[in-house]
GROMACS .gro file of C-alpha atoms in nm:
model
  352
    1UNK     CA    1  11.317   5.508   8.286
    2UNK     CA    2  11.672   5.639   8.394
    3UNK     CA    3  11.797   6.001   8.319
    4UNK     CA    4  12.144   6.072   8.268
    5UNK     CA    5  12.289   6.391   8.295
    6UNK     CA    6  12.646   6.492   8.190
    7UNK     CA    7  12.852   6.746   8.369
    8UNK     CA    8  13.013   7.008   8.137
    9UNK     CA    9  13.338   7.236   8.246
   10UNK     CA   10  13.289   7.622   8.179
   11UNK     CA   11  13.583   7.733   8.042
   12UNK     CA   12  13.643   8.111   8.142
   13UNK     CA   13  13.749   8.354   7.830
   14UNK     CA   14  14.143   8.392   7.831
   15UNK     CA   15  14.106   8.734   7.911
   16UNK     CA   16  13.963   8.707   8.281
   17UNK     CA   17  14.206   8.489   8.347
   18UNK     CA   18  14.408   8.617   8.633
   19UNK     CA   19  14.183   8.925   8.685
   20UNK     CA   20  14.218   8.860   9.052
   21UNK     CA   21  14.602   8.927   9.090
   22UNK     CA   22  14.489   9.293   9.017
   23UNK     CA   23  14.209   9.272   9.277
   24UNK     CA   24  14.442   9.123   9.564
   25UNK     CA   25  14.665   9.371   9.509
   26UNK     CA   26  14.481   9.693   9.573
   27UNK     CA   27  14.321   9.512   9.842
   28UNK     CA   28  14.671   9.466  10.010
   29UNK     CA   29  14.726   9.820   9.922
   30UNK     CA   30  14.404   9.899  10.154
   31UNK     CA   31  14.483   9.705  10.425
   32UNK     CA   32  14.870   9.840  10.438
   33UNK     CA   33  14.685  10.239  10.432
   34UNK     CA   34  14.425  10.122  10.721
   35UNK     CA   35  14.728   9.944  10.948
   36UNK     CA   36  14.957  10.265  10.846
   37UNK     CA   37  14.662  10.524  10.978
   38UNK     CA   38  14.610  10.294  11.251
   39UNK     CA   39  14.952  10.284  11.384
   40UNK     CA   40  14.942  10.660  11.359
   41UNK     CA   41  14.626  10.733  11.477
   42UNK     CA   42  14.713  10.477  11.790
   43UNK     CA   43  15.078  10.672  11.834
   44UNK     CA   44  14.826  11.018  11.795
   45UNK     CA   45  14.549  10.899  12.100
   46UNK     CA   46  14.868  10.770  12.346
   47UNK     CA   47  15.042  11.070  12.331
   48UNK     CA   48  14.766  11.289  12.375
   49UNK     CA   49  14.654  11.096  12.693
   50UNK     CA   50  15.013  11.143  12.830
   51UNK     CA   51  15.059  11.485  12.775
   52UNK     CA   52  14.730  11.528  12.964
   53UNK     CA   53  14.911  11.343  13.220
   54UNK     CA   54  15.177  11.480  13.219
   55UNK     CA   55  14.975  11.852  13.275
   56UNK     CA   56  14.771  11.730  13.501
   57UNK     CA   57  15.082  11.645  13.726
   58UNK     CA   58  15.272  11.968  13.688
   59UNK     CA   59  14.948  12.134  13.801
   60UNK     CA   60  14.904  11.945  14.110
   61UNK     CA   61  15.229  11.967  14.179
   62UNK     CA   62  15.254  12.356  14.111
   63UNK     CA   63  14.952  12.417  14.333
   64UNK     CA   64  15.111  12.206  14.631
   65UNK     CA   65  15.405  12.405  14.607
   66UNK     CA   66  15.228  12.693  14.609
   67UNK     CA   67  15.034  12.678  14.905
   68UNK     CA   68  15.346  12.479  15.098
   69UNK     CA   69  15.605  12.805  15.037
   70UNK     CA   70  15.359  13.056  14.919
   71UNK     CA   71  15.634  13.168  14.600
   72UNK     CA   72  15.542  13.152  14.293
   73UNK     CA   73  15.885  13.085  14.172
   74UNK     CA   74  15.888  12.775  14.378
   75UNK     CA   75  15.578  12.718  14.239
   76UNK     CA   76  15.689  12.682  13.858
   77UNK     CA   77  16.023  12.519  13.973
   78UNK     CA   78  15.767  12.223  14.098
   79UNK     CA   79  15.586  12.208  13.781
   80UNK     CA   80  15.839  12.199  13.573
   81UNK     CA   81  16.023  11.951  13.729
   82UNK     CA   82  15.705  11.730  13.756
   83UNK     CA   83  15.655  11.784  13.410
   84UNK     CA   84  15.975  11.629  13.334
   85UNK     CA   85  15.940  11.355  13.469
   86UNK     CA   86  15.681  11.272  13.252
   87UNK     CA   87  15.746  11.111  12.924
   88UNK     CA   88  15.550  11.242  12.597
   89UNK     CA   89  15.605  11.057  12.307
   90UNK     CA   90  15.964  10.936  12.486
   91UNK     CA   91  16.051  11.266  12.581
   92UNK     CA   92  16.020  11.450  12.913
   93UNK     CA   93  15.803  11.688  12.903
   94UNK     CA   94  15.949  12.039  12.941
   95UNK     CA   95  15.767  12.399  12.997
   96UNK     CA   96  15.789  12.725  12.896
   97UNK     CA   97  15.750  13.009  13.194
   98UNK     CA   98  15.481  13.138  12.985
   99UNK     CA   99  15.272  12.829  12.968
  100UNK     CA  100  15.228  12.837  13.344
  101UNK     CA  101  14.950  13.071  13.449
  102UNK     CA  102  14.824  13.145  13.799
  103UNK     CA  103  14.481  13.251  13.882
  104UNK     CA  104  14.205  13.241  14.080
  105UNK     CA  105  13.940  12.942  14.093
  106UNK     CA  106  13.581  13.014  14.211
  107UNK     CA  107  13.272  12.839  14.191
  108UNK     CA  108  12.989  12.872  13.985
  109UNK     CA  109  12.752  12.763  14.184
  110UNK     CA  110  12.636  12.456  13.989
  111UNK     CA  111  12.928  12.264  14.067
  112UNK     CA  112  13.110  12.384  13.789
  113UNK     CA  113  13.428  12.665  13.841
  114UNK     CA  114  13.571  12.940  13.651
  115UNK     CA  115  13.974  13.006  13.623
  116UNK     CA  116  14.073  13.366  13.587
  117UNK     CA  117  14.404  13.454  13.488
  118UNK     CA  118  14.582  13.710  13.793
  119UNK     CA  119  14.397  13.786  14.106
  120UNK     CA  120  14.061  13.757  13.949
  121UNK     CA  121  13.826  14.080  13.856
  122UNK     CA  122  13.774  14.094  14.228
  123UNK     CA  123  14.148  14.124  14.356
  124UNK     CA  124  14.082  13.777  14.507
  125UNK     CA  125  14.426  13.589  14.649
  126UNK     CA  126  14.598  13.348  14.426
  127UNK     CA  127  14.480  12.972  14.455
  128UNK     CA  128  14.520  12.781  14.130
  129UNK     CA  129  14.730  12.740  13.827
  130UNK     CA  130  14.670  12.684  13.475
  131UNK     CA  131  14.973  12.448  13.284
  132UNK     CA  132  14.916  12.422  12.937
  133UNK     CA  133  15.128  12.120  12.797
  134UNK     CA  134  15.233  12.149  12.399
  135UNK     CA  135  15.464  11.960  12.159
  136UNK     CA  136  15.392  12.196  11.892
  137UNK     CA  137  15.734  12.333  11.614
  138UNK     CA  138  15.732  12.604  11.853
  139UNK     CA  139  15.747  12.436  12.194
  140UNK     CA  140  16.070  12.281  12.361
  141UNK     CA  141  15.998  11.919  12.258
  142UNK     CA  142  15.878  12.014  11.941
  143UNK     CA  143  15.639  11.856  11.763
  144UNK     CA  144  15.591  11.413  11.773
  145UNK     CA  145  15.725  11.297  11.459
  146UNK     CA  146  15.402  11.039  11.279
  147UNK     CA  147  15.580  10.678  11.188
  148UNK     CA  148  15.388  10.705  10.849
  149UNK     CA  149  15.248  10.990  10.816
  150UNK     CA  150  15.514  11.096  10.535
  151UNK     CA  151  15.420  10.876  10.330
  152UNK     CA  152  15.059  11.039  10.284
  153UNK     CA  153  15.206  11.403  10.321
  154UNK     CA  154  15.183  11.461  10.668
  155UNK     CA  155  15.500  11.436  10.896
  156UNK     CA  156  15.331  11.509  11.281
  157UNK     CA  157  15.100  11.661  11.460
  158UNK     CA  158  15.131  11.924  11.737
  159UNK     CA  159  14.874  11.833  12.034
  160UNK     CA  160  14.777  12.065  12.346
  161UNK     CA  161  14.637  12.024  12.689
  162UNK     CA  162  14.538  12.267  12.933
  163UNK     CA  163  14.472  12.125  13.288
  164UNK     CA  164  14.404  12.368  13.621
  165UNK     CA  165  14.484  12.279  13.976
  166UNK     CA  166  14.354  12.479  14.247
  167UNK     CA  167  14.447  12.459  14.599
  168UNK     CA  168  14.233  12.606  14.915
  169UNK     CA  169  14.466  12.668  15.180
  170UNK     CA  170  14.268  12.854  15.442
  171UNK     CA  171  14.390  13.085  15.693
  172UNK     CA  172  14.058  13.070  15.943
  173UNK     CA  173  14.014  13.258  16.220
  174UNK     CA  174  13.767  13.093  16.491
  175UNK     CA  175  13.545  13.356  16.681
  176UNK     CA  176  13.408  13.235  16.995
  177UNK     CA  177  13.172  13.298  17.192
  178UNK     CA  178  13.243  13.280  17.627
  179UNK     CA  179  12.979  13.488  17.760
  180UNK     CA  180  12.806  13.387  18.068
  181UNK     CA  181  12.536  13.214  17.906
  182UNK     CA  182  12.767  12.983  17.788
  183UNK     CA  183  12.756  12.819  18.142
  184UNK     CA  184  12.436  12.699  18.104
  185UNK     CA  185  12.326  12.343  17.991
  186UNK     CA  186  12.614  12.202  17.915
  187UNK     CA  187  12.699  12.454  17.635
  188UNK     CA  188  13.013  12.525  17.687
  189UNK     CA  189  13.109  12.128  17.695
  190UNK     CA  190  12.891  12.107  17.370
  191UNK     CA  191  13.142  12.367  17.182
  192UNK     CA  192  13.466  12.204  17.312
  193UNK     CA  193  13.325  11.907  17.152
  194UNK     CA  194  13.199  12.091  16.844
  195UNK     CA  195  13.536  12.240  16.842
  196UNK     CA  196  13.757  11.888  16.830
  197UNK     CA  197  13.546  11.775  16.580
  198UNK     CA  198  13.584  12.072  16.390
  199UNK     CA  199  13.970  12.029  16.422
  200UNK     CA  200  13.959  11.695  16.357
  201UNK     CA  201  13.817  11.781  16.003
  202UNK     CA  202  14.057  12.038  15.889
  203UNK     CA  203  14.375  11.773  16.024
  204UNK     CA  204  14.211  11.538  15.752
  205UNK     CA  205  14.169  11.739  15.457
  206UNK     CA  206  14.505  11.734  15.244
  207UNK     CA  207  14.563  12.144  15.238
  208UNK     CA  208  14.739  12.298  15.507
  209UNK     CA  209  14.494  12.499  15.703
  210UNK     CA  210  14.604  12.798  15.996
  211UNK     CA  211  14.366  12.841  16.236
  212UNK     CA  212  14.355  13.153  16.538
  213UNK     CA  213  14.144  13.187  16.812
  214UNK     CA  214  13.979  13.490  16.941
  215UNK     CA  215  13.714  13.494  17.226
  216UNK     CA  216  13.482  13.697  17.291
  217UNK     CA  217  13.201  13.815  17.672
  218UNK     CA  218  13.186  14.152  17.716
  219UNK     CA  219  13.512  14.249  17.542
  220UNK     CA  220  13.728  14.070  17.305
  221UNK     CA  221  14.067  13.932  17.282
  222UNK     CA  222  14.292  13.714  17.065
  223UNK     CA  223  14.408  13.424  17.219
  224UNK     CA  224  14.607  13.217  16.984
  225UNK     CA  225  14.788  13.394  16.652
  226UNK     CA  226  14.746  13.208  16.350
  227UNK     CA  227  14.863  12.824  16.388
  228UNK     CA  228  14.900  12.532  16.217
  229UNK     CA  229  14.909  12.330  16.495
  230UNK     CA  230  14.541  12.277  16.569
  231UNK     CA  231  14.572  12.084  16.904
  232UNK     CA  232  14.729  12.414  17.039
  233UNK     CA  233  14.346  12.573  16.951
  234UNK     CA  234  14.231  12.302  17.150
  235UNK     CA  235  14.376  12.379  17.467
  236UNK     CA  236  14.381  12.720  17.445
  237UNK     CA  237  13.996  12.711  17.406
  238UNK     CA  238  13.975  12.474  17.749
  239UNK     CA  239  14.150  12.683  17.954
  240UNK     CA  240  13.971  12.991  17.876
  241UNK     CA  241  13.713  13.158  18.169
  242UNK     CA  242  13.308  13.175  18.062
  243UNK     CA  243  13.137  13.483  18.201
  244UNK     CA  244  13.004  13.841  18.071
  245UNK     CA  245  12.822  13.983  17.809
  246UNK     CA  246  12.794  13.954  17.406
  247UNK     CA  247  13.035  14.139  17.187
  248UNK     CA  248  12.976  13.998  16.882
  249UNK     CA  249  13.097  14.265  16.671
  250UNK     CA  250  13.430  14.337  16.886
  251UNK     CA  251  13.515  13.966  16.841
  252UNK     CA  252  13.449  13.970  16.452
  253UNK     CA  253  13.669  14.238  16.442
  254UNK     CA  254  13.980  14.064  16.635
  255UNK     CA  255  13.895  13.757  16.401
  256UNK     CA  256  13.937  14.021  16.100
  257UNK     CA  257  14.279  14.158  16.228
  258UNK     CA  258  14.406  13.797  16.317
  259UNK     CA  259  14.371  13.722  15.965
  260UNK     CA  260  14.538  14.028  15.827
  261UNK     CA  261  14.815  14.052  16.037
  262UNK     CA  262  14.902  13.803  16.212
  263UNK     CA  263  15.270  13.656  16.177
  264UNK     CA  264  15.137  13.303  16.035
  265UNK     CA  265  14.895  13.496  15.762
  266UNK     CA  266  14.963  13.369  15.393
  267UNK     CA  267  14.957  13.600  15.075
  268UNK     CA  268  14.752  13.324  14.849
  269UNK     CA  269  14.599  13.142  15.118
  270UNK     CA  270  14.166  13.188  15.105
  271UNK     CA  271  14.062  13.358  15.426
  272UNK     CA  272  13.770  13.264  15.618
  273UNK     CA  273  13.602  13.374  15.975
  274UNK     CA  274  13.385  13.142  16.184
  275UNK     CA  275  13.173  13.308  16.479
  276UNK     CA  276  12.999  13.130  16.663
  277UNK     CA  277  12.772  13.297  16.960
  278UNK     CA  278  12.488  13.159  17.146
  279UNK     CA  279  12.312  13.462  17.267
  280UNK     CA  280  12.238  13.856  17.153
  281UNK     CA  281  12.450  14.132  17.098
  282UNK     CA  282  12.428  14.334  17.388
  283UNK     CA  283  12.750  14.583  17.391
  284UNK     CA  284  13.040  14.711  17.120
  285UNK     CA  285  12.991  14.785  16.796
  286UNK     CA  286  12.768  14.594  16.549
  287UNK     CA  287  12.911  14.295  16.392
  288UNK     CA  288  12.740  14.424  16.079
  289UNK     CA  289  13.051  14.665  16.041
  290UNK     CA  290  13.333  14.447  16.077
  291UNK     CA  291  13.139  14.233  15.808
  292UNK     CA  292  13.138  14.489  15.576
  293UNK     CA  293  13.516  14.523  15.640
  294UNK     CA  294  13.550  14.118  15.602
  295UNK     CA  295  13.375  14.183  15.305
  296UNK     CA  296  13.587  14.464  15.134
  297UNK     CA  297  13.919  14.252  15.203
  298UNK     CA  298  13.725  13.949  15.021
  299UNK     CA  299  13.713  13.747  15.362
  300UNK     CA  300  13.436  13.481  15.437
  301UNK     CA  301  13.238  13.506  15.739
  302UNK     CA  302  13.053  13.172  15.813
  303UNK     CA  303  12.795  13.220  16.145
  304UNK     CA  304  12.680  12.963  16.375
  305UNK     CA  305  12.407  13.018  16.624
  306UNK     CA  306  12.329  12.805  16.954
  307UNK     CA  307  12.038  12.795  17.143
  308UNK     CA  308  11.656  12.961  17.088
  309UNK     CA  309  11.802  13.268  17.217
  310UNK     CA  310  12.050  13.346  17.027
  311UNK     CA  311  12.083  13.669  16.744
  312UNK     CA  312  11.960  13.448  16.462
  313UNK     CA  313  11.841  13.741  16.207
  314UNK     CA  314  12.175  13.954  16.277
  315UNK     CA  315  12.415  13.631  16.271
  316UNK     CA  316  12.216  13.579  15.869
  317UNK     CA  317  12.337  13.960  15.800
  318UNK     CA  318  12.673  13.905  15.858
  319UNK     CA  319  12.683  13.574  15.706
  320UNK     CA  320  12.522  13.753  15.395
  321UNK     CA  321  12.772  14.038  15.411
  322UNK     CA  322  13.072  13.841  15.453
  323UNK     CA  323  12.977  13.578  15.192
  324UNK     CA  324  12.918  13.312  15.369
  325UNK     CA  325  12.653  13.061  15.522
  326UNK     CA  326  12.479  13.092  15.862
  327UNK     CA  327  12.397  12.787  16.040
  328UNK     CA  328  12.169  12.744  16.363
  329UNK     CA  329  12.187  12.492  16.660
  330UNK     CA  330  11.951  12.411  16.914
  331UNK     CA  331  12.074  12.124  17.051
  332UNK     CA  332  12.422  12.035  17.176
  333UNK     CA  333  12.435  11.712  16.883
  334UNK     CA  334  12.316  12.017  16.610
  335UNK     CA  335  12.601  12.204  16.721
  336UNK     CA  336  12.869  11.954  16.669
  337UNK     CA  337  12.704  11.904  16.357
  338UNK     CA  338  12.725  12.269  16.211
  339UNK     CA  339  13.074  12.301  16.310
  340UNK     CA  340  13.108  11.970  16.078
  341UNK     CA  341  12.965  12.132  15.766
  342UNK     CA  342  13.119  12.414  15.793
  343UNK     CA  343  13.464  12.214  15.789
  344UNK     CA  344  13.350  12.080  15.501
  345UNK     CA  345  13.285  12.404  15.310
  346UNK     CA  346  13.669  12.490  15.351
  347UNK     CA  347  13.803  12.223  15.201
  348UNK     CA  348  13.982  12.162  14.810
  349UNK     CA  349  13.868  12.223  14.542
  350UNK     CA  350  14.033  12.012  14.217
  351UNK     CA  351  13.890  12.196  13.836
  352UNK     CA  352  13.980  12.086  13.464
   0.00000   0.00000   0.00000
């Protein structure tokens, strides 16, 4: 038996007819709000990403000029001019004197580091700068104008960024020790070595380190003023005579006044001393005083000590005093090593 079925039409009522014009047209209403906020929100995340740009350059720039002519005013000119060079929004970004702070970085310990505004609680030289970029009503751009924002109310937006450079130019006076037990298997060649190695890490670091050289036997003297050109320490350091006793603390303190007054000494550069002996204090007075000095006049004393013999527990004192680390050698390879490290501790430091 066959079954046949017959298709029937529905007709809709005449009053949903065209219910969908309606429909499609908030829809398109939608989709023109989401592509307006989008726009916006788009225009919003690109111009805060070049005003961080922007800040981040004037702050390099500020710190490099900084440590190159040690004036602040030199200093801001370089910022600002970086700054301008940098379009926000289409605009070069310009700066207010007040929006460019300097300070002093220092780390935390964990890595992390801390800006304070001025020299610092601890009267600590100048070595960073804070820029803090704005197009707000009240900055020289002004705020950045929203494409169509208006039409919901809102005609821009005012974004900030903050960004800190810090530069560590080092003034570093080198303490060394030339007492007669220096002669002895092959230590003096060892520290030459040690020493153009040590050199040879400051040249590559992109700061502008000074270095001086005092020496040190039974008395003391300062051989080479502050310097920035390090193959001058070099051969000052070969040509100088090894014989007589250990005056640690009569070197530390010609490494102290070579860093306070000599001609080459910078207002905002970090100081550090590095004394290096490979025996025991046997005449002068105690390097422990001269590290309290160092100390007081927020100087750095890093110690390195050669050889089984040498004044290990005092060497930790005054590397404890003077803020520092201490580092011990026994072997000629150790001590090229040590002088490495301790390179390494002076170099930049880059924060926000």
């Amino acid at each position: 038996m066959a079954f046949h079925f017959q298709q029937k039409s529905i007709d809709l009522p005449a009053n949903r007819r065209g219910a969908m014009l309606p429909m499609l047209a908030v829809v398109m209403v939608i989709l023109f709000v989401a592509a307006a906020l989008s726009i916006d929100i788009a225009r919003i995340h690109v111009t805060r990403s070049e005003l961080r740009t922007a800040t981040d350059a004037a702050a390099r720039a500020g710190v490099e000029a900084l440590g190159r002519t040690q004036d602040q005013q030199s200093a801001i000119a370089a910022a600002k001019a970086i700054a301008k060079e940098n379009l926000v929004a289409n605009v070069g970004l310009d700066l207010d004197n007040e929006n460019i702070i300097f300070g002093v970085a220092t780390g935390n310990g964990d890595g992390s580091f801390r800006f304070e505004p001025g020299s610092g609680s601890l009267g600590q030289p100048i070595n960073s700068m804070r820029v803090i970029g704005e197009r707000t009503a009240a900055s020289p751009n002004g705020p950045v104008g929203l494409l169509f924002g208006p039409l919901f109310g809102v005609t821009d937006f005012e974004p900030i960024q903050s960004a800190v450079a810090a530069r560590t130019d080092r003034d570093i006076a080198l303490v060394l020790d030339v007492s007669g037990s220096m002669n002895g298997a092959g230590r003096i060649e060892a520290l030459r070595n040690a020493l153009s190695i040590f050199l040879a890490e400051l040249k590559d670091s992109p700061q502008d380190e000074r270095v001086s050289l005092t020496v040190y036997s039974s008395t003391s003297r300062r051989v080479l003023g502050l310097t920035s050109d390090l193959d001058s320490i070099q051969t000052a350091f070969l040509r100088q005579k090894i014989n007589g006793g250990t005056a640690i603390g009569l070197g530390l303190t010609d490494g102290l006044a070579s860093i306070l007054n000599d001609a080459g000494q910078r207002p905002f550069a970090l100081k550090s001393i590095v004394i290096m002996t490979d025996g025991i204090h046997n005449t002068g007075l105690s390097p422990l005083i001269p590290a309290v000095a160092c100390a007081a006049s927020n100087i750095e004393v890093h110690t390195i000590t050669f050889s089984q013999g040498a004044s290990k527990g005092l060497m930790q004192q005054v590397a404890q005093i003077g803020g520092g680390i201490h580092l011990h050698a026994d072997t000629n390879q150790q001590l090229v090593d040590q002088f490495k490290i301790i390179a390494n501790q002076l170099r930049v430091l880059l924060i926000e």
